[in-house]
Short mmCIF file of C-alpha atoms and ligand atoms in Angstrom, two decimals:
data_model
loop_
_atom_site.label_atom_id
_atom_site.label_comp_id
_atom_site.label_asym_id
_atom_site.label_seq_id
_atom_site.Cartn_x
_atom_site.Cartn_y
_atom_site.Cartn_z
CA MET A 777 149.76 10.12 131.47
CA SER A 778 147.30 11.72 129.15
CA PRO A 779 148.70 15.00 127.85
CA HIS A 780 146.11 17.59 127.05
CA GLU A 781 145.52 17.31 123.30
CA GLU A 782 146.38 20.89 122.46
CA THR A 783 148.97 21.93 125.04
CA GLY A 784 150.67 18.56 125.53
CA LYS A 785 150.33 19.19 129.29
CA PRO A 786 148.52 16.80 131.64
CA ALA A 787 145.07 17.99 132.66
CA PRO A 788 145.06 19.59 136.15
CA LEU A 789 143.56 17.82 139.17
CA PRO A 790 142.48 20.68 141.40
CA SER A 791 141.74 20.56 145.11
CA ARG A 792 142.34 16.88 145.84
CA ARG A 793 144.03 15.75 149.02
CA PHE A 794 147.66 14.62 149.27
CA SER A 795 147.20 10.83 149.04
CA THR A 796 144.81 11.21 146.11
CA LEU A 797 147.18 13.50 144.22
CA ALA A 798 150.06 11.09 144.88
CA ILE A 799 148.14 8.38 143.04
CA HIS A 800 146.31 10.39 140.38
CA ALA A 801 147.95 13.75 139.59
CA GLY A 802 149.54 13.47 136.15
CA GLN A 803 148.64 9.77 136.09
CA GLU A 804 145.38 9.46 134.20
CA PRO A 805 144.88 6.06 132.54
CA ASP A 806 146.87 5.79 129.31
CA PRO A 807 144.53 7.03 126.51
CA LEU A 808 145.78 4.39 124.06
CA THR A 809 145.45 1.25 126.21
CA GLY A 810 143.70 2.26 129.43
CA ALA A 811 146.77 1.14 131.43
CA VAL A 812 146.36 2.52 134.96
CA VAL A 813 150.10 2.88 135.44
CA THR A 814 152.00 5.55 133.53
CA PRO A 815 153.85 3.77 130.70
CA ILE A 816 157.66 3.85 130.76
CA HIS A 817 158.27 5.70 127.51
CA LEU A 818 161.71 4.57 126.38
CA ALA A 819 161.74 6.27 122.96
CA SER A 820 164.58 8.76 122.60
CA THR A 821 162.89 10.48 119.64
CA TYR A 822 159.36 11.07 118.30
CA ALA A 823 157.90 11.12 114.80
CA GLN A 824 156.92 14.57 113.55
CA GLU A 825 153.94 15.09 111.21
CA ALA A 826 155.72 17.99 109.51
CA VAL A 827 158.88 19.89 110.38
CA GLY A 828 158.44 21.13 113.97
CA GLU A 829 154.91 19.68 114.23
CA HIS A 830 154.62 17.03 116.93
CA LYS A 831 152.56 15.97 119.95
CA GLY A 832 154.62 17.98 122.45
CA PHE A 833 157.59 15.63 122.42
CA ASP A 834 160.50 15.81 119.98
CA TYR A 835 163.55 14.44 121.82
CA SER A 836 163.63 12.66 125.15
CA ARG A 837 166.34 14.74 126.85
CA THR A 838 164.18 17.79 126.18
CA ARG A 839 160.85 16.25 127.18
CA ASN A 840 159.79 12.70 127.99
CA PRO A 841 156.19 11.63 128.76
CA THR A 842 157.08 9.49 131.81
CA ARG A 843 159.18 12.34 133.18
CA VAL A 844 156.41 14.89 132.57
CA SER A 845 154.04 12.62 134.46
CA LEU A 846 156.38 12.49 137.48
CA GLU A 847 157.01 16.23 137.31
CA THR A 848 153.26 16.86 137.30
CA THR A 849 152.70 14.62 140.32
CA MET A 850 155.47 16.30 142.30
CA ALA A 851 154.30 19.81 141.43
CA ALA A 852 150.82 18.87 142.65
CA LEU A 853 152.19 17.37 145.89
CA GLU A 854 154.23 20.50 146.68
CA GLY A 855 151.28 22.71 145.70
CA ALA A 856 153.19 24.42 142.89
CA ALA A 857 152.85 24.97 139.17
CA HIS A 858 156.08 23.42 137.88
CA GLY A 859 158.15 20.33 138.61
CA VAL A 860 161.49 19.65 136.94
CA ALA A 861 163.17 16.25 137.37
CA PHE A 862 166.91 15.56 137.39
CA ALA A 863 169.22 12.56 137.43
CA SER A 864 170.15 13.04 141.11
CA GLY A 865 169.51 15.33 144.03
CA MET A 866 172.86 16.99 143.37
CA ALA A 867 171.93 17.64 139.74
CA ALA A 868 168.77 19.34 141.06
CA VAL A 869 170.82 21.42 143.54
CA ASP A 870 173.22 22.35 140.73
CA ALA A 871 170.38 23.38 138.38
CA VAL A 872 169.16 25.88 140.98
CA LEU A 873 172.67 27.20 141.73
CA ARG A 874 173.23 27.85 138.02
CA LEU A 875 171.22 31.02 138.56
CA LEU A 876 174.43 32.40 140.09
CA VAL A 877 176.99 34.28 138.01
CA PRO A 878 180.51 35.41 139.00
CA GLY A 879 180.34 37.99 141.79
CA ASP A 880 177.08 36.61 143.22
CA HIS A 881 176.75 35.42 146.80
CA VAL A 882 174.73 32.60 148.36
CA ILE A 883 173.85 31.93 152.01
CA ILE A 884 173.85 28.27 153.02
CA PRO A 885 173.09 26.59 156.36
CA ASP A 886 176.03 25.99 158.68
CA ASP A 887 174.99 22.33 158.74
CA ALA A 888 174.20 21.92 155.04
CA TYR A 889 174.25 18.47 153.46
CA GLY A 890 177.93 17.74 152.77
CA GLY A 891 177.40 17.35 149.02
CA THR A 892 175.74 20.75 148.76
CA TYR A 893 178.60 22.33 150.72
CA ARG A 894 181.15 20.57 148.50
CA LEU A 895 179.46 21.79 145.31
CA VAL A 896 179.20 25.39 146.51
CA SER A 897 182.64 25.60 148.14
CA SER A 898 184.50 23.97 145.26
CA LEU A 899 182.90 24.36 141.83
CA TYR A 900 180.89 27.52 142.49
CA VAL A 901 183.68 29.26 144.39
CA ALA A 902 186.01 28.39 141.48
CA ALA A 903 183.45 30.04 139.17
CA GLY A 904 183.61 33.29 141.18
CA VAL A 905 180.62 32.82 143.49
CA SER A 906 181.04 33.49 147.23
CA PHE A 907 179.09 31.92 150.06
CA THR A 908 178.45 32.34 153.80
CA PRO A 909 177.43 29.45 156.07
CA VAL A 910 174.93 30.67 158.68
CA ALA A 911 173.12 29.10 161.66
CA LEU A 912 169.75 29.83 160.09
CA HIS A 913 167.73 29.19 163.24
CA ASP A 914 169.42 32.37 164.55
CA LEU A 915 167.73 35.24 162.67
CA ASP A 916 170.28 37.74 164.10
CA ALA A 917 173.11 35.73 162.56
CA LEU A 918 171.24 35.78 159.25
CA SER A 919 170.76 39.55 159.36
CA SER A 920 174.53 40.13 159.23
CA ALA A 921 175.16 37.63 156.41
CA TRP A 922 173.55 39.51 153.52
CA ARG A 923 175.78 41.01 150.82
CA GLU A 924 174.86 43.37 148.00
CA ARG A 925 174.96 40.46 145.55
CA THR A 926 173.20 37.79 147.68
CA ARG A 927 170.96 36.06 145.15
CA LEU A 928 170.00 32.88 146.99
CA LEU A 929 169.27 31.81 150.53
CA TRP A 930 169.53 28.03 150.74
CA LEU A 931 168.06 26.08 153.61
CA GLU A 932 167.35 22.55 154.73
CA THR A 933 164.72 21.89 157.37
CA PRO A 934 164.91 19.68 159.30
CA SER A 935 168.63 19.92 158.62
CA ASN A 936 171.07 17.14 157.99
CA PRO A 937 172.40 15.72 160.34
CA LYS A 938 171.43 17.78 163.44
CA LEU A 939 167.74 18.16 162.55
CA ASN A 940 167.64 21.90 163.21
CA VAL A 941 164.31 23.43 162.29
CA ILE A 942 164.34 26.65 160.29
CA ASP A 943 161.46 29.11 160.09
CA ILE A 944 160.69 28.98 156.36
CA ALA A 945 158.20 31.86 156.43
CA ALA A 946 160.56 34.16 158.36
CA VAL A 947 163.66 33.50 156.26
CA SER A 948 161.65 33.73 153.01
CA ILE A 949 160.49 37.21 154.03
CA ALA A 950 164.10 38.16 154.88
CA ALA A 951 165.34 36.78 151.53
CA HIS A 952 162.74 38.70 149.55
CA ALA A 953 163.51 41.90 151.45
CA HIS A 954 167.12 41.52 150.24
CA GLY A 955 166.15 40.73 146.66
CA ALA A 956 167.14 37.06 147.01
CA ARG A 957 165.26 33.84 146.33
CA CYS A 958 164.62 31.38 149.15
CA ILE A 959 165.26 27.74 148.23
CA VAL A 960 164.26 24.90 150.55
CA ASP A 961 165.80 21.44 150.37
CA ASN A 962 162.72 19.49 151.51
CA THR A 963 164.34 16.05 151.28
CA PHE A 964 164.03 15.26 155.01
CA ALA A 965 160.44 16.41 155.45
CA THR A 966 158.89 15.60 152.03
CA PRO A 967 155.76 17.45 150.89
CA TYR A 968 153.69 15.11 153.04
CA LEU A 969 155.03 16.76 156.20
CA GLN A 970 155.93 20.24 154.97
CA GLN A 971 155.05 22.44 151.99
CA PRO A 972 157.58 25.27 151.71
CA ILE A 973 155.99 27.03 148.71
CA ALA A 974 152.87 27.76 150.77
CA LEU A 975 155.16 29.20 153.45
CA GLY A 976 156.75 31.64 151.01
CA ALA A 977 159.73 29.75 149.54
CA ASP A 978 160.52 30.30 145.86
CA ALA A 979 161.51 26.73 145.08
CA VAL A 980 161.78 23.33 146.68
CA VAL A 981 164.59 20.87 146.00
CA HIS A 982 164.51 17.13 146.59
CA SER A 983 166.82 14.21 146.53
CA SER A 984 164.13 11.79 145.33
CA THR A 985 166.66 9.06 146.11
CA LYS A 986 165.30 9.30 149.68
CA TYR A 987 161.68 9.26 150.89
CA LEU A 988 160.07 9.99 147.51
CA GLY A 989 161.54 6.87 145.89
CA GLY A 990 161.52 5.23 149.29
CA HIS A 991 162.99 1.83 148.45
CA SER A 992 166.76 2.39 148.04
CA ASP A 993 166.59 1.49 144.36
CA VAL A 994 166.77 4.79 142.48
CA VAL A 995 168.87 7.97 142.44
CA GLY A 996 167.02 11.12 141.41
CA GLY A 997 166.30 14.77 142.06
CA LEU A 998 163.47 17.25 141.62
CA VAL A 999 162.92 20.99 141.79
CA VAL A 1000 159.44 22.43 142.21
CA THR A 1001 158.48 26.08 141.86
CA ASP A 1002 155.52 28.38 141.28
CA ASP A 1003 157.73 30.98 139.59
CA ASP A 1004 157.33 30.77 135.79
CA GLU A 1005 160.61 32.54 135.07
CA PHE A 1006 162.54 30.30 137.45
CA ALA A 1007 160.85 27.23 135.92
CA ARG A 1008 162.07 28.35 132.50
CA HIS A 1009 165.62 28.58 133.88
CA LEU A 1010 165.32 25.06 135.35
CA GLY A 1011 163.93 23.63 132.11
CA PHE A 1012 166.74 25.30 130.19
CA VAL A 1013 169.39 23.77 132.48
CA GLN A 1014 167.64 20.39 132.35
CA ASN A 1015 167.79 20.36 128.56
CA SER A 1016 171.15 22.12 128.11
CA ALA A 1017 173.20 20.30 130.76
CA GLY A 1018 171.20 17.11 130.21
CA ALA A 1019 171.30 15.58 133.72
CA VAL A 1020 167.90 13.94 133.15
CA PRO A 1021 166.56 10.86 134.94
CA SER A 1022 165.85 7.78 132.83
CA PRO A 1023 162.18 6.95 132.16
CA PHE A 1024 162.56 3.86 134.36
CA ASP A 1025 163.92 5.98 137.22
CA CYS A 1026 160.97 8.37 136.80
CA TYR A 1027 158.62 5.41 137.03
CA LEU A 1028 160.30 4.18 140.23
CA VAL A 1029 160.07 7.59 141.92
CA GLN A 1030 156.45 7.95 140.87
CA ARG A 1031 155.66 4.49 142.21
CA GLY A 1032 157.31 5.47 145.49
CA LEU A 1033 155.17 8.61 145.73
CA LYS A 1034 151.97 6.57 145.73
CA THR A 1035 152.80 5.12 149.17
CA LEU A 1036 154.67 8.11 150.62
CA ALA A 1037 151.88 9.10 153.01
CA VAL A 1038 151.38 5.67 154.56
CA ARG A 1039 155.10 4.99 154.77
CA LEU A 1040 155.77 8.28 156.52
CA GLU A 1041 152.93 7.90 159.01
CA ARG A 1042 154.46 4.65 160.24
CA GLN A 1043 158.09 5.78 159.99
CA CYS A 1044 157.42 9.00 161.96
CA GLU A 1045 155.70 7.04 164.72
CA SER A 1046 158.59 4.54 164.98
CA ALA A 1047 161.11 7.41 164.98
CA ARG A 1048 159.28 9.05 167.90
CA VAL A 1049 159.36 5.81 169.89
CA ILE A 1050 163.08 5.33 169.17
CA ALA A 1051 163.97 8.96 170.00
CA GLU A 1052 162.18 8.74 173.36
CA HIS A 1053 163.89 5.45 174.12
CA LEU A 1054 167.32 6.94 173.32
CA CYS A 1055 166.67 9.86 175.71
CA ASP A 1056 166.52 7.36 178.58
CA HIS A 1057 169.63 5.40 177.63
CA PRO A 1058 172.67 5.94 179.91
CA ALA A 1059 175.22 5.71 177.05
CA VAL A 1060 173.50 8.40 174.98
CA GLY A 1061 174.39 12.10 175.21
CA GLU A 1062 172.21 14.45 173.16
CA VAL A 1063 169.21 13.24 171.14
CA TYR A 1064 168.17 15.34 168.14
CA TYR A 1065 164.57 14.78 167.06
CA PRO A 1066 162.14 17.66 166.39
CA GLY A 1067 159.30 15.64 167.93
CA LEU A 1068 160.93 15.82 171.39
CA LYS A 1069 159.52 18.66 173.50
CA ARG A 1070 163.05 19.58 174.61
CA HIS A 1071 164.27 19.96 170.98
CA LEU A 1072 165.00 23.64 170.25
CA GLY A 1073 162.87 23.58 167.11
CA HIS A 1074 159.94 21.61 168.55
CA GLU A 1075 157.45 24.44 168.75
CA LEU A 1076 158.32 25.72 165.27
CA ALA A 1077 158.19 22.20 163.81
CA SER A 1078 154.73 21.71 165.37
CA ARG A 1079 153.53 24.77 163.45
CA GLN A 1080 155.43 24.29 160.21
CA MET A 1081 155.21 20.53 159.76
CA SER A 1082 152.37 18.03 160.02
CA GLY A 1083 154.71 15.40 161.52
CA PHE A 1084 158.26 15.36 162.88
CA GLY A 1085 159.96 13.11 160.33
CA ALA A 1086 161.72 9.78 160.63
CA MET A 1087 165.32 10.89 161.08
CA VAL A 1088 166.89 10.73 164.54
CA SER A 1089 170.43 11.78 165.46
CA PHE A 1090 172.21 11.28 168.76
CA THR A 1091 175.64 11.49 170.35
CA LEU A 1092 177.40 8.92 172.47
CA LYS A 1093 178.82 9.96 175.84
CA GLY A 1094 181.78 7.69 175.07
CA GLY A 1095 182.74 9.86 172.07
CA GLU A 1096 183.87 8.79 168.62
CA ALA A 1097 185.13 5.33 169.64
CA ALA A 1098 181.79 4.46 171.22
CA ALA A 1099 179.91 5.83 168.19
CA MET A 1100 182.03 3.66 165.86
CA ARG A 1101 181.23 0.55 167.93
CA VAL A 1102 177.50 1.28 168.04
CA ALA A 1103 177.28 2.08 164.30
CA ALA A 1104 179.02 -1.18 163.47
CA GLY A 1105 177.05 -3.13 166.09
CA THR A 1106 173.51 -3.16 164.71
CA GLU A 1107 172.04 -5.93 162.61
CA LEU A 1108 168.71 -4.56 161.39
CA PHE A 1109 169.87 -0.96 161.08
CA THR A 1110 172.15 -1.35 158.07
CA LEU A 1111 175.39 0.62 158.26
CA ALA A 1112 175.01 2.67 155.10
CA GLU A 1113 174.73 6.18 153.70
CA SER A 1114 171.42 7.56 152.41
CA LEU A 1115 168.05 7.67 154.16
CA GLY A 1116 164.31 7.64 153.75
CA ALA A 1117 163.74 4.09 152.55
CA VAL A 1118 161.86 1.12 153.97
CA GLU A 1119 165.11 -0.28 155.41
CA SER A 1120 166.39 1.33 158.60
CA LEU A 1121 169.90 2.73 158.25
CA ILE A 1122 172.58 3.84 160.69
CA GLU A 1123 175.59 5.97 159.88
CA LEU A 1124 178.35 8.16 161.29
CA PRO A 1125 177.95 11.51 159.45
CA ALA A 1126 181.48 12.78 160.29
CA LYS A 1127 183.04 9.79 158.53
CA MET A 1128 180.36 9.04 155.94
CA THR A 1129 177.72 11.43 154.51
CA HIS A 1130 179.46 14.57 155.82
CA SER A 1131 183.12 13.61 155.37
CA SER A 1132 183.35 16.34 152.71
CA VAL A 1133 182.93 19.02 155.43
CA ALA A 1134 185.79 17.69 157.60
CA GLY A 1135 188.10 20.56 158.59
CA SER A 1136 185.55 23.21 157.52
CA GLU A 1137 183.25 25.36 159.67
CA LEU A 1138 180.55 22.76 158.97
CA GLU A 1139 182.50 19.92 160.60
CA VAL A 1140 180.25 17.37 162.34
CA ASP A 1141 180.72 15.98 165.87
CA PRO A 1142 182.51 12.60 165.41
CA ALA A 1143 180.40 11.13 168.22
CA LEU A 1144 177.16 11.82 166.31
CA ILE A 1145 175.14 8.92 164.90
CA ARG A 1146 172.29 9.41 162.42
CA LEU A 1147 169.41 6.96 162.12
CA SER A 1148 166.98 6.70 159.25
CA VAL A 1149 164.03 4.83 160.69
CA GLY A 1150 162.40 2.45 158.24
CA LEU A 1151 159.36 0.22 158.22
CA GLU A 1152 160.54 -2.78 160.25
CA ALA A 1153 158.64 -3.57 163.47
CA VAL A 1154 159.69 -0.90 165.97
CA GLU A 1155 160.09 -3.52 168.73
CA ASP A 1156 162.76 -5.26 166.62
CA LEU A 1157 164.48 -1.96 165.91
CA LEU A 1158 164.58 -1.13 169.64
CA GLU A 1159 166.06 -4.53 170.44
CA ASP A 1160 168.65 -4.12 167.71
CA LEU A 1161 169.70 -0.69 168.99
CA GLY A 1162 169.76 -2.00 172.55
CA VAL A 1163 172.32 -4.66 171.61
CA ALA A 1164 174.48 -2.14 169.74
CA LEU A 1165 174.28 0.45 172.55
CA SER A 1166 175.55 -2.13 175.03
CA LEU A 1167 178.82 -1.98 173.06
CA ALA A 1168 179.15 1.75 173.79
CA ARG A 1169 180.29 1.35 177.38
C1 PLP B 1716 169.37 16.88 152.17
C2 PLP B 1716 170.00 16.33 150.93
N1 PLP B 1716 169.99 17.05 149.80
C3 PLP B 1716 170.54 16.59 148.65
C4 PLP B 1716 171.15 15.36 148.59
C5 PLP B 1716 171.78 14.88 147.30
O1 PLP B 1716 170.98 13.92 146.70
P1 PLP B 1716 171.51 12.74 145.75
O2 PLP B 1716 172.34 11.83 146.60
O3 PLP B 1716 170.26 12.12 145.23
O4 PLP B 1716 172.33 13.37 144.67
C6 PLP B 1716 171.18 14.56 149.74
C7 PLP B 1716 171.83 13.25 149.72
O5 PLP B 1716 172.01 12.61 150.73
C8 PLP B 1716 170.59 15.06 150.94
O6 PLP B 1716 170.60 14.35 152.08
#
C-alpha cells in the first residue's frame, strides 16, 4: 500500500477491469522496500511528529495500513467509493443495522441467513426495533410490508439456502421511494458475479469468510458503499465498537481476492454440471440453482449476474432421514458449515447453518441439502455425490 502523501489515502486506479483491480487496487508496491505484497502492519500505534500530526495513522483500531489496503481493493471491486472491514460477516451486518434506533423498522428476506435473522430478532428487537420477513421475489408482498419507520430493506441474492434471486434494481427503487436504504448481502455472488451498487443498492455487505477469503482460513466481514454519510457511520461503528479484523486476517482476505475471478469461473462451471446431474437423479426432489432454466429466478439472474454462482441446494424425496444419510455419506464434500472455499462442503441447513430459525417463519425444509462446490475435479465430486445419493433410498 502506498498512501497518498497528503491525504493518507491510496491513489485511485480508475477504469481497470475486475481481475486487474483485484491484484492492484490499493496494492501498489511498498514505497519503502518495493515489496509487491502489501505488508502486514502489526503496529498498534504510530509515532507522531507533533501532537496530532501523523502520516494518517494514529492507532490501529482506528486505522491500519493493511486494513486500508484491503478496504480500497474491495471498494474498487464493488465499484464504490468506500470499503469498511470488520472482524466477521456478522460484525459487518451489525455495523449496518446500528443505523436503526428504537421505533425503527427493517424488512428482511423470509429466507435470510440464520445469523442475520438471529441478530435482528433477538438483539435488535430487544433494543426496540421491529422487523418483517418478506418473500422479496414477490414485489406485491413487499408493497404491503412498508411501515412509516422502515429505514432499511435487507436482501440476499442469491439467497441462503434456497438461492432465490431478488431484483436488486426494483427493490432499491421501492426502498428509496419509501425513504429507506437498500442493503445487499452479496456474500453468495461476490462482486465478480454481481455489483449491487451499480444496480441502485446503497451498500453491500460481505462475509469475507466465504468466497473473498476463499480458503477456509479466515473469518471476516466488509461493507462497501458510495454514500459518504453512510461510510462515516460505518467508520464510526468500526472505531467505536472495535470489531476490527487483524492485519493478518486482512492480508489473507486480500490474498484471496487476487484469485477470486479464476476460482469462481471454475466453481460456477462445476456447480452447473452438478446441478444438472442432480436434476436427473431419482432420489432427488427439487434442485435449486439459478443457472437451471427451470429455476424461478433464472431469467433475472441472467440479467443481474455474470454467472450463476457455485452454491447448489436440493431436497431428497426420502425426506429428512434420507437427507441426513446423504449429508453424512460423502467423502470429498466435507460435512461442514460455511461455503465459498476451495474445498467442497455439504450441509443440512435446518440442523446446521439455519438452526437458529427453527420454529420461526423462516424455518428451512429438513430434507434440504446445501452444497458449496469447490475446486476439486468435478468428475470426482460427481462420483462422491453418486455414492452418497445411493444411501438415500
Ligand atoms: C449470507 C451470509 N451473510 C453473513 C454471514 C455471516 O458471516 P460470518 O460467519 O463471517 O460472521 C454468513 C455466514 O455464513 C452468510 O452466509
